[in-house]
mmCIF file with all atom_site columns, C-alpha atoms in Angstrom:
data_model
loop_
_atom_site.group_PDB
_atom_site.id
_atom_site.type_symbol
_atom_site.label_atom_id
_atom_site.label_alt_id
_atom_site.label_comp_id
_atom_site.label_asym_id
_atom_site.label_entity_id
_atom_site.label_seq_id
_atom_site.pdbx_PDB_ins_code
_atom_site.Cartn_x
_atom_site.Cartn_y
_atom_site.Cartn_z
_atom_site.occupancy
_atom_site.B_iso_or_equiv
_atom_site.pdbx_formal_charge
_atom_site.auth_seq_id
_atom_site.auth_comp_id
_atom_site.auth_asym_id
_atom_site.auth_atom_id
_atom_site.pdbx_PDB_model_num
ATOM 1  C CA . UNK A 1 1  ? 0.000   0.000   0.000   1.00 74.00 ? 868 UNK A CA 1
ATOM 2  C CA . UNK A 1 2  ? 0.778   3.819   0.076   1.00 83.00 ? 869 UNK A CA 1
ATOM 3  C CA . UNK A 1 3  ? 2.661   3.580   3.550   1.00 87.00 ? 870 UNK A CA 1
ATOM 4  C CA . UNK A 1 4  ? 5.064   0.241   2.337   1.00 84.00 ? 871 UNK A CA 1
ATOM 5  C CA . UNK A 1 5  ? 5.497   2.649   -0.883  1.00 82.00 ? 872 UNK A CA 1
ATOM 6  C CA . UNK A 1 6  ? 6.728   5.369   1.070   1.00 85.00 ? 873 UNK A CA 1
ATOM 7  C CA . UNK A 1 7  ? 8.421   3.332   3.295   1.00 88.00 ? 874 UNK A CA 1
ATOM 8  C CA . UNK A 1 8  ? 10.630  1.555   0.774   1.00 85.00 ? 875 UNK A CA 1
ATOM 9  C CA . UNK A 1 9  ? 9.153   -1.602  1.554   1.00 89.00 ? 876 UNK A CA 1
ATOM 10 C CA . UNK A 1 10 ? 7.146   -2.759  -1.219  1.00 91.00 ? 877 UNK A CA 1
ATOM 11 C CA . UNK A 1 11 ? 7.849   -6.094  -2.849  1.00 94.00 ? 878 UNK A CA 1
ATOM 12 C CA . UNK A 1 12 ? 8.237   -6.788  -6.556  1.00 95.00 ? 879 UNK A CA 1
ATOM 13 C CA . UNK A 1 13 ? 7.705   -10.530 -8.456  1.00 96.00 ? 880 UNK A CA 1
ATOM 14 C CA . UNK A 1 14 ? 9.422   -9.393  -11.743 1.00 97.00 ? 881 UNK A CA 1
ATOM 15 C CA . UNK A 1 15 ? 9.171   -11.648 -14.818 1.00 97.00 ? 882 UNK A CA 1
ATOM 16 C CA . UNK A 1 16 ? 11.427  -11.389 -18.034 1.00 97.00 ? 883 UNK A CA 1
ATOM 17 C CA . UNK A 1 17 ? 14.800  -12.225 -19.666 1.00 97.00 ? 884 UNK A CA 1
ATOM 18 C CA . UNK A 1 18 ? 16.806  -12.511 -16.285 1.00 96.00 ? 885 UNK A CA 1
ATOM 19 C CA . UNK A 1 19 ? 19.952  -9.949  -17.434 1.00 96.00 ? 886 UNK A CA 1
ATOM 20 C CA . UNK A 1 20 ? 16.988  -7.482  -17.805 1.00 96.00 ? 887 UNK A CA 1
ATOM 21 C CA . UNK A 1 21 ? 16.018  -8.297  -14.383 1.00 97.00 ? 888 UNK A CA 1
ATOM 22 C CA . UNK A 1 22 ? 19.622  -7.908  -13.327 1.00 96.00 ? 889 UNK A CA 1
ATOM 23 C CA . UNK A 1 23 ? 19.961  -4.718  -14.974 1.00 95.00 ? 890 UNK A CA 1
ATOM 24 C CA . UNK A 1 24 ? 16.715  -3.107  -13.291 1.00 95.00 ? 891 UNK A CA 1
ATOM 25 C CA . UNK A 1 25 ? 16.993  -4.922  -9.725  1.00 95.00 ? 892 UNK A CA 1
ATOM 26 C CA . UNK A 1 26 ? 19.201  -1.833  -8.628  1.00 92.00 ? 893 UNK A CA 1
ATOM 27 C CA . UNK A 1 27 ? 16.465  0.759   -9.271  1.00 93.00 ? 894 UNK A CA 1
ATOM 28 C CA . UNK A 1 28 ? 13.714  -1.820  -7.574  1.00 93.00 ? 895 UNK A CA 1
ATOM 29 C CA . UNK A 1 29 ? 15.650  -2.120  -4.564  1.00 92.00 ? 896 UNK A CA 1
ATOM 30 C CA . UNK A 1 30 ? 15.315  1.595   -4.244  1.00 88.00 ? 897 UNK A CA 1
ATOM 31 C CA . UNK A 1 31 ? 11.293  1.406   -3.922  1.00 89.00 ? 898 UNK A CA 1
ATOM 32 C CA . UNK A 1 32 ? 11.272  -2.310  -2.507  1.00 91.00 ? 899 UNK A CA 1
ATOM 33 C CA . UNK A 1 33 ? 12.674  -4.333  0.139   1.00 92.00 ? 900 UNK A CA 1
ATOM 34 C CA . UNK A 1 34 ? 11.675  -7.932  -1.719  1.00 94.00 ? 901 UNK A CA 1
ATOM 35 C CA . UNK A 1 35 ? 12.899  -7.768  -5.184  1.00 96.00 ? 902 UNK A CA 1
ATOM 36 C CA . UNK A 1 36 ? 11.945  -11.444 -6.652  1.00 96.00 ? 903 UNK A CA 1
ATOM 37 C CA . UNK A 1 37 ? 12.707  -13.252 -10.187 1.00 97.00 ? 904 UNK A CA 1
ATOM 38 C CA . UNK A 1 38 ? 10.103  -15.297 -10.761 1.00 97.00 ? 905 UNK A CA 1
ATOM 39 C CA . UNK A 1 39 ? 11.616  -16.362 -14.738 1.00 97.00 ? 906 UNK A CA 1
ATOM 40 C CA . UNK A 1 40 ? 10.195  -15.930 -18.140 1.00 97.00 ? 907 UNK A CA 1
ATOM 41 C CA . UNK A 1 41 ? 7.892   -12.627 -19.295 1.00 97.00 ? 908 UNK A CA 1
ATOM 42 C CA . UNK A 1 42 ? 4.112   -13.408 -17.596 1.00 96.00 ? 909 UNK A CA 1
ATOM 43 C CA . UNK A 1 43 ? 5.328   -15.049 -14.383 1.00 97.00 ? 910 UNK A CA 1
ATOM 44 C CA . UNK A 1 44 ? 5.644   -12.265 -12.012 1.00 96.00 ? 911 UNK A CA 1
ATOM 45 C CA . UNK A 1 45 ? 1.752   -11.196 -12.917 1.00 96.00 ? 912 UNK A CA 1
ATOM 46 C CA . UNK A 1 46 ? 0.580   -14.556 -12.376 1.00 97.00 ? 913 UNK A CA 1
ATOM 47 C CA . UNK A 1 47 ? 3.042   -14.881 -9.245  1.00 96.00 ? 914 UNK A CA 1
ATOM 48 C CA . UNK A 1 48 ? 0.986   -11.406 -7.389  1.00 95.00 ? 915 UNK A CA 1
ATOM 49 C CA . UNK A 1 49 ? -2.034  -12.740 -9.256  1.00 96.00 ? 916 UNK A CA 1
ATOM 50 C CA . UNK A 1 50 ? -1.732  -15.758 -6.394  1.00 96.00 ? 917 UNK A CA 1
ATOM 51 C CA . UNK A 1 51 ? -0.758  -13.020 -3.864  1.00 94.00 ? 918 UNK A CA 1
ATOM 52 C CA . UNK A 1 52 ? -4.101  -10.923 -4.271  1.00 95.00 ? 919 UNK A CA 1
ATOM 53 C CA . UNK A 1 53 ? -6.160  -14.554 -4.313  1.00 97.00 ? 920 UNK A CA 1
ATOM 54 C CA . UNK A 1 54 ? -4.847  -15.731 -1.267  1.00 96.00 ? 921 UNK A CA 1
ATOM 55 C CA . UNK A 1 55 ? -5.590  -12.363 0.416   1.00 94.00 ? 922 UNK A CA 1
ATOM 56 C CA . UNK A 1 56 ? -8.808  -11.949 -0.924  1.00 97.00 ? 923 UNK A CA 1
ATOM 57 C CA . UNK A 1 57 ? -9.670  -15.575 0.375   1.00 97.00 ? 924 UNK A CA 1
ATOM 58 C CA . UNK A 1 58 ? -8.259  -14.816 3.921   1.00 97.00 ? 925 UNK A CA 1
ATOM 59 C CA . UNK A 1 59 ? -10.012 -11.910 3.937   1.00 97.00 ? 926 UNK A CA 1
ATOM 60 C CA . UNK A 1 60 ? -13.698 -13.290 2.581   1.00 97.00 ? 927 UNK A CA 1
ATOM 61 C CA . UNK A 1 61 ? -12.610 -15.898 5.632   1.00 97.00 ? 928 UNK A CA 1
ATOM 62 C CA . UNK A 1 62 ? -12.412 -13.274 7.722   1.00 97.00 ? 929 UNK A CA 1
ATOM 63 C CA . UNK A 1 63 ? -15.584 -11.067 6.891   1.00 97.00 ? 930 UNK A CA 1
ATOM 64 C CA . UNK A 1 64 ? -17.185 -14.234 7.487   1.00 97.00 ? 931 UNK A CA 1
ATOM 65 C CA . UNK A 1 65 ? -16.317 -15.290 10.453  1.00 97.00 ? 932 UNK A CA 1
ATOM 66 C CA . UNK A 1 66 ? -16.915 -11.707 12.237  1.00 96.00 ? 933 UNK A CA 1
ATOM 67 C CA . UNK A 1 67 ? -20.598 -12.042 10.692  1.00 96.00 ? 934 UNK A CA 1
ATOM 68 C CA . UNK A 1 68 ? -21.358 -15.414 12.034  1.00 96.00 ? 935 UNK A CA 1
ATOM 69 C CA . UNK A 1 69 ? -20.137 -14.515 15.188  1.00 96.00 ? 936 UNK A CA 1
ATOM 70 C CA . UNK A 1 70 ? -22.193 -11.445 14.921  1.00 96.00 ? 937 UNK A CA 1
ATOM 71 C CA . UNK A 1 71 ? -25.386 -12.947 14.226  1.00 95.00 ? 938 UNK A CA 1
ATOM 72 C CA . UNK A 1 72 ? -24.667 -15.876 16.872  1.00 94.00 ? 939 UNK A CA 1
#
């Protein structure tokens, strides 16, 4: 989020030719703490893709939970 961005802490899933990556990891590091390869052109989309699922699951979990417990 905005606060991680300012911060310095964000985290980036790159995906593309590797001495690309290698090239542009210095810059990245600048913005983000977590600065991962994840290979070949797509992967890195489909890698926070994941990310944002598994959030969104844990947080539909959550939500949930807090309106069971509300209604109980």
């Amino acid at each position: 989020g905005v606060g991680a961005a300012r911060a310095g802490n964000l985290t980036f899933m790159v995906g593309g030719v590797e001495q690309e990556f290698n090239a542009a990891k210095e810059l990245l590091t600048c913005m983000g703490s977590n600065v991962i390869y994840c290979g070949e052109v797509g992967t890195g989309q489909a890698a926070k893709i994941c990310n944002n699922m598994l959030l969104a699951i844990s947080m539909i979990g959550t939500a949930e939970t807090m309106n069971l417990g509300i209604r109980f």
